[in-house]
Tab-separated table of C-alpha atoms in Angstrom:
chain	number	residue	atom	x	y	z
A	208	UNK	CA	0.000	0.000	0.000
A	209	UNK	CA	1.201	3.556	-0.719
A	210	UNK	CA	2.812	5.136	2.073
A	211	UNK	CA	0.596	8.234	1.429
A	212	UNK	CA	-2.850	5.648	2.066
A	213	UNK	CA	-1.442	4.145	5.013
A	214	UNK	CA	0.546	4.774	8.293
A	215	UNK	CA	1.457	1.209	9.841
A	216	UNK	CA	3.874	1.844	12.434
A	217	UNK	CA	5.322	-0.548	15.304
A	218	UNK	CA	3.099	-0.566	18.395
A	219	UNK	CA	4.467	0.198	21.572
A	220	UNK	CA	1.270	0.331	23.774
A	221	UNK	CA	1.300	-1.703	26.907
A	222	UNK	CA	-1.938	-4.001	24.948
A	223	UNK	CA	0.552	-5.459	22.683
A	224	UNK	CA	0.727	-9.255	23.785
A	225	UNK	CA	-3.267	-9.213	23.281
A	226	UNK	CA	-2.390	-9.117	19.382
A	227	UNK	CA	-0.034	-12.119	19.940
A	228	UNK	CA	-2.874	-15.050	19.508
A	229	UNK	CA	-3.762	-16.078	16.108
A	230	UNK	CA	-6.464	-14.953	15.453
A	231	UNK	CA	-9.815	-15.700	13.455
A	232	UNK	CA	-10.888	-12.976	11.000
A	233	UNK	CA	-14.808	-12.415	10.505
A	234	UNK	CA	-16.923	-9.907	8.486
A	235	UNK	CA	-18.844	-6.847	10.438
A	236	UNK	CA	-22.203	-8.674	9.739
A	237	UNK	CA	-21.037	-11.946	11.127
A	238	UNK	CA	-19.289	-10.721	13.824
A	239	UNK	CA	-22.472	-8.241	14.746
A	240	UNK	CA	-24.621	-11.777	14.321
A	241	UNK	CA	-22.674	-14.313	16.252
A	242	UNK	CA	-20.667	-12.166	18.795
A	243	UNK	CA	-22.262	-11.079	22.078
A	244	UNK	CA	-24.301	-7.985	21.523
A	245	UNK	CA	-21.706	-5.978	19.463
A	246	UNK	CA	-20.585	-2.069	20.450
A	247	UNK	CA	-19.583	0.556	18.022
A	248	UNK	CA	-18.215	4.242	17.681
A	249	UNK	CA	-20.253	6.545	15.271
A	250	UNK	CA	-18.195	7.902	12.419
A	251	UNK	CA	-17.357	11.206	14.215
A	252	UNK	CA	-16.165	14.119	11.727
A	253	UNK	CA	-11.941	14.851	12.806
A	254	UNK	CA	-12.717	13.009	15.914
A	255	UNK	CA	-12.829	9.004	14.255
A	256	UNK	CA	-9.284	9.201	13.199
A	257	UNK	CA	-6.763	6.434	14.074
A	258	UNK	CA	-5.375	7.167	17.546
A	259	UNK	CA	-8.701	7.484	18.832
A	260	UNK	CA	-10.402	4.201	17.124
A	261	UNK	CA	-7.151	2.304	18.438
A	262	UNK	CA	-8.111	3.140	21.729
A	263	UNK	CA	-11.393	2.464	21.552
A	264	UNK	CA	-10.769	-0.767	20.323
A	265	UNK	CA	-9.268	-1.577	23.338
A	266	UNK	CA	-12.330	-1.577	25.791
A	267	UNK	CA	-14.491	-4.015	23.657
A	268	UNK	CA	-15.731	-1.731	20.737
A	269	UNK	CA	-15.915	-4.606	17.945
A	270	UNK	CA	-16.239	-2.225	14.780
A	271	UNK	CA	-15.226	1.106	14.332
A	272	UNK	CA	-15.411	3.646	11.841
A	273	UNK	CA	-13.545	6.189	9.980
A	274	UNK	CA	-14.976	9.634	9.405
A	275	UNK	CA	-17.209	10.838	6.898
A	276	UNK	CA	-15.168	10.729	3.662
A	277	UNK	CA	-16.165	12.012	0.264
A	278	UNK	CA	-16.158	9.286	-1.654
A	279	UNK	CA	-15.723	11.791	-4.796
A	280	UNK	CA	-12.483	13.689	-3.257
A	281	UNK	CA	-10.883	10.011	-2.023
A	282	UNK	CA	-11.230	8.730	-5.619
A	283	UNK	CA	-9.830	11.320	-7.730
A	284	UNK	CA	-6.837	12.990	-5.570
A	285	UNK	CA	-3.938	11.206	-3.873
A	286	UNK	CA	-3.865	14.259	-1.526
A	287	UNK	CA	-6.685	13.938	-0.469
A	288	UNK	CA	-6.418	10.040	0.464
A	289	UNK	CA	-3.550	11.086	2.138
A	290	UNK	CA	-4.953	13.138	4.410
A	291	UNK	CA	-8.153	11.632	5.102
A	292	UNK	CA	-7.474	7.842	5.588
A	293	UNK	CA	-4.417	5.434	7.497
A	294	UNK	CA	-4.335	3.012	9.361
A	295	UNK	CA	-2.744	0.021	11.027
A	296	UNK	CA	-2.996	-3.624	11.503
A	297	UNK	CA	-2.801	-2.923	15.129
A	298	UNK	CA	-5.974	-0.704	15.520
A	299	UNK	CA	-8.342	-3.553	15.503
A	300	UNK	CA	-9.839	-5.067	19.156
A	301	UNK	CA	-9.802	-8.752	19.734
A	302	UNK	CA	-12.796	-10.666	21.453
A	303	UNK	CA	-13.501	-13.752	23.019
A	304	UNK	CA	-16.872	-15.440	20.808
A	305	UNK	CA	-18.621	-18.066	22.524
A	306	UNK	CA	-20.515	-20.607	21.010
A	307	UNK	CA	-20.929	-24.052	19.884
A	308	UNK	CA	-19.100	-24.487	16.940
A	309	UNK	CA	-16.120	-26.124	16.205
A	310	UNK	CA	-12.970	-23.829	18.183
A	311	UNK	CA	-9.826	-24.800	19.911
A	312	UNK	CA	-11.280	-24.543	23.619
A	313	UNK	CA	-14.187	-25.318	25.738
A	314	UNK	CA	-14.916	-24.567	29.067
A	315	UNK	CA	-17.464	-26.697	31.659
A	316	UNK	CA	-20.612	-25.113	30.514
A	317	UNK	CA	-19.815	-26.919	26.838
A	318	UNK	CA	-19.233	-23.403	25.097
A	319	UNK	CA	-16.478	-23.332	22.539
A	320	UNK	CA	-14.530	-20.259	22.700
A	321	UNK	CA	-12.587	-18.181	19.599
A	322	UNK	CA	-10.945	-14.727	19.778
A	323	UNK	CA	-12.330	-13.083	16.868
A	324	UNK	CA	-10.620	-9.825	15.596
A	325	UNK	CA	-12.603	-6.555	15.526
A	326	UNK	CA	-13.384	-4.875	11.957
A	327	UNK	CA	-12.201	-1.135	10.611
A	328	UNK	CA	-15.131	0.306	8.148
A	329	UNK	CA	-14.573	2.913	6.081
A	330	UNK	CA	-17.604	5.516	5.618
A	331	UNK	CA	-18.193	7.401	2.036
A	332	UNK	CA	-20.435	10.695	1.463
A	333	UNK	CA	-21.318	9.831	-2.316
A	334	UNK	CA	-24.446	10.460	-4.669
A	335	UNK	CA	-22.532	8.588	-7.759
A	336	UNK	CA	-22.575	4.805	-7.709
A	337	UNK	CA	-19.474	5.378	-9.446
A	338	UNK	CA	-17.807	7.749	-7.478
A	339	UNK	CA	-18.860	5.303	-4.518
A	340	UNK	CA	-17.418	1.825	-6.229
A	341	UNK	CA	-13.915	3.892	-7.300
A	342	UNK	CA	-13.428	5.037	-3.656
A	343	UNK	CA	-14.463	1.366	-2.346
A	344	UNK	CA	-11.712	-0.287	-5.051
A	345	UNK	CA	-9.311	2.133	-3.740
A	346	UNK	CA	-9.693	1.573	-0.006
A	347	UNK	CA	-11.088	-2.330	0.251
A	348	UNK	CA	-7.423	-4.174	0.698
A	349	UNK	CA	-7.030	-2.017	4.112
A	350	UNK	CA	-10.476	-2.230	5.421
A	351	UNK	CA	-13.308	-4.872	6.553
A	352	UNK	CA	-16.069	-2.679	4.930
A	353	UNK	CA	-17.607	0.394	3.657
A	354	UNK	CA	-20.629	2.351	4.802
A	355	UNK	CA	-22.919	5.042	3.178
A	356	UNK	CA	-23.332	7.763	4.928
A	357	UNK	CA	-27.449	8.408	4.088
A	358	UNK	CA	-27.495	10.860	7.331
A	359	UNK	CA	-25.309	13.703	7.648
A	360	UNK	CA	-27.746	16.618	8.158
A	361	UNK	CA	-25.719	19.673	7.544
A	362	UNK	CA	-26.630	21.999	4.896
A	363	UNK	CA	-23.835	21.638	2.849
A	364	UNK	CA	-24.285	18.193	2.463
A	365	UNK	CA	-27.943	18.151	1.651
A	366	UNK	CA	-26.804	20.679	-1.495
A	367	UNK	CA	-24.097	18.347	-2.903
A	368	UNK	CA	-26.837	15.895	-2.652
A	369	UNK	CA	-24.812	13.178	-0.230
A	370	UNK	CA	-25.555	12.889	3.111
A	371	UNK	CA	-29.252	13.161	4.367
A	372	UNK	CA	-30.655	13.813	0.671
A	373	UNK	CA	-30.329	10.015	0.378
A	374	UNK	CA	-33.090	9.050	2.719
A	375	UNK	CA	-35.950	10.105	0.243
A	376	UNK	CA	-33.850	8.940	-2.607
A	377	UNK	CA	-34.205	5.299	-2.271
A	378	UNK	CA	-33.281	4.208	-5.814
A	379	UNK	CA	-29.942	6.295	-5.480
A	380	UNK	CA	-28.624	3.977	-2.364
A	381	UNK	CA	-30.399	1.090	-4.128
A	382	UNK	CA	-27.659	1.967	-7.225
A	383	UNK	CA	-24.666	2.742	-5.133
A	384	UNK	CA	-24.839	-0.433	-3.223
A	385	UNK	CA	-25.543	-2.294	-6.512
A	386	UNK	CA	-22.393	-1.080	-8.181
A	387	UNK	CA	-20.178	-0.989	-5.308
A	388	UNK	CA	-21.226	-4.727	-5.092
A	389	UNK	CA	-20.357	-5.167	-8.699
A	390	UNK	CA	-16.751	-3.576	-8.750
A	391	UNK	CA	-15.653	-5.573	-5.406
A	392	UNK	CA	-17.495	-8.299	-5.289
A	393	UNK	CA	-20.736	-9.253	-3.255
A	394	UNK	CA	-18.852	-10.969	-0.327
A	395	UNK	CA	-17.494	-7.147	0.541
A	396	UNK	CA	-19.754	-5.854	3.194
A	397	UNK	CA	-21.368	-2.764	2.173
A	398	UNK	CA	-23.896	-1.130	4.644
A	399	UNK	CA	-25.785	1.950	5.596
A	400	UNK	CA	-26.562	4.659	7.708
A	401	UNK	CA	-29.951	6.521	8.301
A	402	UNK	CA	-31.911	8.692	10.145
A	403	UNK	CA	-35.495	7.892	10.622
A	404	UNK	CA	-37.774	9.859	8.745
A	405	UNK	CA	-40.936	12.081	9.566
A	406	UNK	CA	-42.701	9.564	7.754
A	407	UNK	CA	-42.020	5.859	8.740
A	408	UNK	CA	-43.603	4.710	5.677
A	409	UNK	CA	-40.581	5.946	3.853
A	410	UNK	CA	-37.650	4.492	6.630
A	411	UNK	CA	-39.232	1.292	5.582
A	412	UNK	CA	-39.216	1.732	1.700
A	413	UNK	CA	-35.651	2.770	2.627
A	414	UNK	CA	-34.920	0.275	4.511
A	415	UNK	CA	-36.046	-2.957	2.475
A	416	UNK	CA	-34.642	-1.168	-0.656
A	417	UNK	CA	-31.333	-1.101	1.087
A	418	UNK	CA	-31.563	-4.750	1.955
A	419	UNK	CA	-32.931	-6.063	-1.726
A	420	UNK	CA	-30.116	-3.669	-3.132
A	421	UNK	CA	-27.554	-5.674	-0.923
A	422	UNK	CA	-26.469	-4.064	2.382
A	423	UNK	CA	-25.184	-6.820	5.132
A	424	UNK	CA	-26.359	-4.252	8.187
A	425	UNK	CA	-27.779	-0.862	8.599
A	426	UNK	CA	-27.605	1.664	11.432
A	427	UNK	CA	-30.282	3.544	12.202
A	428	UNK	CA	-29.977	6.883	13.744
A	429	UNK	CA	-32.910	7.766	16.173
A	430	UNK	CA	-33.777	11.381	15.085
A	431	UNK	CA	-34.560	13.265	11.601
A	432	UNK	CA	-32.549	15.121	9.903
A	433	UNK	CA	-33.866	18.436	11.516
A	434	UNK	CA	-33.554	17.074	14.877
A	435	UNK	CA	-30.875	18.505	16.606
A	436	UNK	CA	-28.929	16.237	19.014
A	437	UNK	CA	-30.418	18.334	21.940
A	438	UNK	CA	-33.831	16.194	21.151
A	439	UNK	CA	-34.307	12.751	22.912
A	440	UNK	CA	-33.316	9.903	20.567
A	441	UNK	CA	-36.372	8.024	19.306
A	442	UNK	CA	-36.331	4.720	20.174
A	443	UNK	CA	-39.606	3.596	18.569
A	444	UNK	CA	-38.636	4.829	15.341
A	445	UNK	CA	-35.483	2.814	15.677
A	446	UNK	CA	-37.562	-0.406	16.421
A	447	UNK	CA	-39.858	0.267	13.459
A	448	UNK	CA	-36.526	0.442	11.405
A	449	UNK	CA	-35.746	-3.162	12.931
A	450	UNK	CA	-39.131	-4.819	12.473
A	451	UNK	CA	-38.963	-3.210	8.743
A	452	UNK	CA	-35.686	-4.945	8.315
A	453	UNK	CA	-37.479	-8.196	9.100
A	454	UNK	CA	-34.798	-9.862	10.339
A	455	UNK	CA	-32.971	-9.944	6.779
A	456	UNK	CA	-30.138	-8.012	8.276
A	457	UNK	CA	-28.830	-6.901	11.380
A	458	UNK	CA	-29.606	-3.342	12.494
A	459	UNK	CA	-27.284	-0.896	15.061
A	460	UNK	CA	-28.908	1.701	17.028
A	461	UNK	CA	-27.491	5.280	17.320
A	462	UNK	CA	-28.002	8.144	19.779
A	463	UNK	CA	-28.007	9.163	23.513
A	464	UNK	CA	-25.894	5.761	23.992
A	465	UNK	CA	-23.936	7.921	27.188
A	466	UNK	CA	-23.838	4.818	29.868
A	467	UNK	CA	-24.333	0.966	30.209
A	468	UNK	CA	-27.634	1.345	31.616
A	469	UNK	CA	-28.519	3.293	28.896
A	470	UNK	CA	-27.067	1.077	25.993
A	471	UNK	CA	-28.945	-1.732	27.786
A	472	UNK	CA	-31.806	-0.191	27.678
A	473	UNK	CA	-31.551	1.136	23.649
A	474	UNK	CA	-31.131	-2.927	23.113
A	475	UNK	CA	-34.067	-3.806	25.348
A	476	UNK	CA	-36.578	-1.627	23.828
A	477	UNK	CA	-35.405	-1.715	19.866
A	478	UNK	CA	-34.206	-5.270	19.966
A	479	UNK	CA	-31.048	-4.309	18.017
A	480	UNK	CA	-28.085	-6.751	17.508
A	481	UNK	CA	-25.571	-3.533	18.268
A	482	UNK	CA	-25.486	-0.152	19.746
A	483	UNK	CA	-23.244	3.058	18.774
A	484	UNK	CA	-22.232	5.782	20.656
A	485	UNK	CA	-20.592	9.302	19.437
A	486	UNK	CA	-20.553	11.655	22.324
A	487	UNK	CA	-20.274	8.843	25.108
A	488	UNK	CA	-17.344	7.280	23.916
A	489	UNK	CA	-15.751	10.807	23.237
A	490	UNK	CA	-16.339	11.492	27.289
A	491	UNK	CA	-15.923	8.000	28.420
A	492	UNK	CA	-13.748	5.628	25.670
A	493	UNK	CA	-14.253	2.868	28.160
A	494	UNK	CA	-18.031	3.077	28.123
A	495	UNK	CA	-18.628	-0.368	26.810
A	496	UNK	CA	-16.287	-2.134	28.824
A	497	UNK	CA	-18.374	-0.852	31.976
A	498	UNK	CA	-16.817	1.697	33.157
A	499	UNK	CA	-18.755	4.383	34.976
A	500	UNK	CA	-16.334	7.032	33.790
A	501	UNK	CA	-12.939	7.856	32.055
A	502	UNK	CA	-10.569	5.220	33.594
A	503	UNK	CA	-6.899	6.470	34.025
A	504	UNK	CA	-5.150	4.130	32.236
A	505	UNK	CA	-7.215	5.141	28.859
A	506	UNK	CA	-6.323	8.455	29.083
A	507	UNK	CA	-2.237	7.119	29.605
A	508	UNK	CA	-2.479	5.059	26.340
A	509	UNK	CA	-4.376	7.507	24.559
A	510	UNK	CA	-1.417	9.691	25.185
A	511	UNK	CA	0.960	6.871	24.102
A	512	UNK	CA	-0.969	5.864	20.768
A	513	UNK	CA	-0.799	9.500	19.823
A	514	UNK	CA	2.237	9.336	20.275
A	515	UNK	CA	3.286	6.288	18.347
A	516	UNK	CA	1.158	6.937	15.288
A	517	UNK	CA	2.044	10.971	14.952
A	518	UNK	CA	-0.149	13.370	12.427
A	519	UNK	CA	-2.535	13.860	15.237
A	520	UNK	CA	-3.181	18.372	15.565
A	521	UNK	CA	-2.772	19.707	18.647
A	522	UNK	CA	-6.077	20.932	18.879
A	523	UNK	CA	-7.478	17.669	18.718
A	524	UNK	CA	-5.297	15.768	20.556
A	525	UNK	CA	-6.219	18.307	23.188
A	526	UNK	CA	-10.073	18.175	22.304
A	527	UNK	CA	-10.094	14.281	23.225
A	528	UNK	CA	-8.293	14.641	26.746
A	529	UNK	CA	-10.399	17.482	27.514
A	530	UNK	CA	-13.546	15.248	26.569
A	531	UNK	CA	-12.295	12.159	28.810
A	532	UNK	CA	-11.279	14.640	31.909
A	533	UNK	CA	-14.139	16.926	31.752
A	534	UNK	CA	-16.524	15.195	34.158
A	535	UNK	CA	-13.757	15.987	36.900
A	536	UNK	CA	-12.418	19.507	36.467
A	537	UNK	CA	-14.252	22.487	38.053
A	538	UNK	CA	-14.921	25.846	36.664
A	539	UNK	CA	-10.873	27.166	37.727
A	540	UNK	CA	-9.559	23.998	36.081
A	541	UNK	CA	-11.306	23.245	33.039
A	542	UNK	CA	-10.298	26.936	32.490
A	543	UNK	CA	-6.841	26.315	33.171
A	544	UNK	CA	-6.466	22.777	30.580
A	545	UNK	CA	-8.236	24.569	27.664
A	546	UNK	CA	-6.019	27.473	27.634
A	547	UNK	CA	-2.864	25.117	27.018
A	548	UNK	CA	-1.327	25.160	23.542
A	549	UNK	CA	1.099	22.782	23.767
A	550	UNK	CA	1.510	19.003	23.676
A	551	UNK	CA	3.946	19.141	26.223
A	552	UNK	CA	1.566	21.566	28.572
A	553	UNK	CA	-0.999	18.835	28.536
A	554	UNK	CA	1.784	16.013	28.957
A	555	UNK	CA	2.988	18.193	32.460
A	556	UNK	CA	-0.676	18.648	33.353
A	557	UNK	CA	-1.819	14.891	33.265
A	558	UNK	CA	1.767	14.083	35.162
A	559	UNK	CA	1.060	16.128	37.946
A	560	UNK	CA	-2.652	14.625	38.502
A	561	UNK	CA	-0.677	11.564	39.195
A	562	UNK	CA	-0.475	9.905	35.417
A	563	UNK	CA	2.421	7.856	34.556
A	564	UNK	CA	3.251	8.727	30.962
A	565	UNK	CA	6.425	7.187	30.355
């Protein structure tokens, strides 16, 4: 792979003998199917790049995402793959799957047990099947998927016609997924992400066109595209989604996912097979391994991945410590951390609340 497409560089994070086990590769959809109920970080605009899904990966997030690319831009200019895609064959999780299958252990209970490795999916912005199928060729050795984005509800998307102009353009997805099929082969998982609509009638046309057209899963955001994020999700609309689905595919809830009690409760009422959280993980990257709050020790290897991997801004490198300290700084402090401009301000400030960074 061009160096330009990807940045593989040696790990030197203190998970490293987790990656030691061979492991068993598996597809999003299977994995989301067979896997205890699977966990997932929304495709988050500058905040889904590579240090950040690395980390996440480590507190039992099975499938992450990159952010919103055009599919457009990523097809036509080497710059601008460059700048918005690497990766590394170290940012993937591992998990233990139990069933009954054929696997090299068992325990008393009569469960086999397999470590399965976690999936990267890469998410396109496209209104031209063929714009979407170039971008897919491009990226497919380095990923486990692709998604399109049928959801983004900014403005500027809507005009370019990508985005949240797909959800009353059925036949448009219907095409994309059809060609993007074609060029890579219908064994490439290729899925979807909505908002529900006003009218449920047309989240279900979208829905079972996306399915017939040939998407493995589909995630279904829990407010329109003039909600703002403010609103409550909308769980019931997200169950409709699943029930219109009919079982054909597996469907991932998204919104207000900020705690285990309440992605338990997102699966209870929508019966989902997977939940996915944006701002939550962003606050609290160890929110689906149980943790109440921002453990320590995620905050230390975020600092080290960062660190490892490089091309991380300083703004966001400070954006995501901020996020995953905020629920403990008061007024003076919080004041004091966002006025730091330096990597190595923020490296003294996490060292003197006690952090061992080296």
């Amino acid at each position: 792979m061009p160096s330009k497409l990807r940045s593989c560089c040696r790990r030197r994070c203190s998970a490293s003998s987790r990656r030691s086990t061979s492991l068993v590769r598996k597809r999003p959809s299977p994995l989301l199917l067979r896997a205890h109920p699977s966990s997932l970080p929304a495709p988050m605009v500058r905040y889904s790049k590579l240090p950040f899904r690395y980390l996440v990966s480590l507190y039992d997030v099975h499938i992450t995402h990159t952010p919103m690319i055009l599919a457009k831009e990523f097809s036509r200019s080497s710059a601008a793959r460059a700048g918005d895609f690497s990766t590394s064959l170290s940012e993937r999780g591992t998990f233990l799957l139990s069933d009954h299958s054929s696997s090299p252990s068992r325990d008393t209970s009569g469960k086999h047990h397999r470590l399965i490795r976690g999936a990267l999916i890469a998410q396109f912005a496209a209104s031209s099947p063929q714009h979407m199928a170039d971008a897919t060729e491009l990226i497919s050795p380095y990923v486990d998927g692709v998604d399109l984005n049928c959801g983004c509800p900014q403005s500027w998307a809507y005009a370019e016609h990508v985005g949240s102009w797909l959800l009353r353009n059925p036949q448009v997805v219907r095409d994309i997924i059809r060609a993007t099929k074609d060029r890579v082969g219908w064994s490439f998982p290729v899925s979807v992400k909505i908002r529900i609509d006003d009218q449920l009638g047309r989240t279900e046309q979208l829905v079972q066109t996306a399915i017939h057209a040939g998407a493995d899963y589909i995630t279904v955001h829990g407010r329109t595209r003039h909600q703002a994020s403010t609103q409550p999700v909308n769980l019931p609309g997200i169950r409709f989604a699943v029930e219109a689905a009919r079982r054909e595919v597996p469907v991932v809830a998204n919104g207000d996912a900020w705690s285990a009690e309440e992605v338990a409760k997102i699966r209870k009422e929508t019966g989902v097979k997977g939940v996915m959280s944006a701002r939550g993980l962003l606050a609290n990257p160890a929110l689906f391994s149980g943790y109440a709050s921002t453990p320590p020790a995620a905050v230390t290897r975020f600092v080290q991945i960062a660190g490892d991997y490089g091309g991380l801004p300083f703004a966001l490198f400070h954006r995501h410590v901020a996020y995953m300290l905020e629920e403990g700084f008061g007024k003076a402090e919080k004041a004091y951390f966002n006025a730091l401009t330096s990597h190595a301000g923020v490296l003294d400030y996490l060292e003197s609340r006690g952090l061992d960074l080296r």
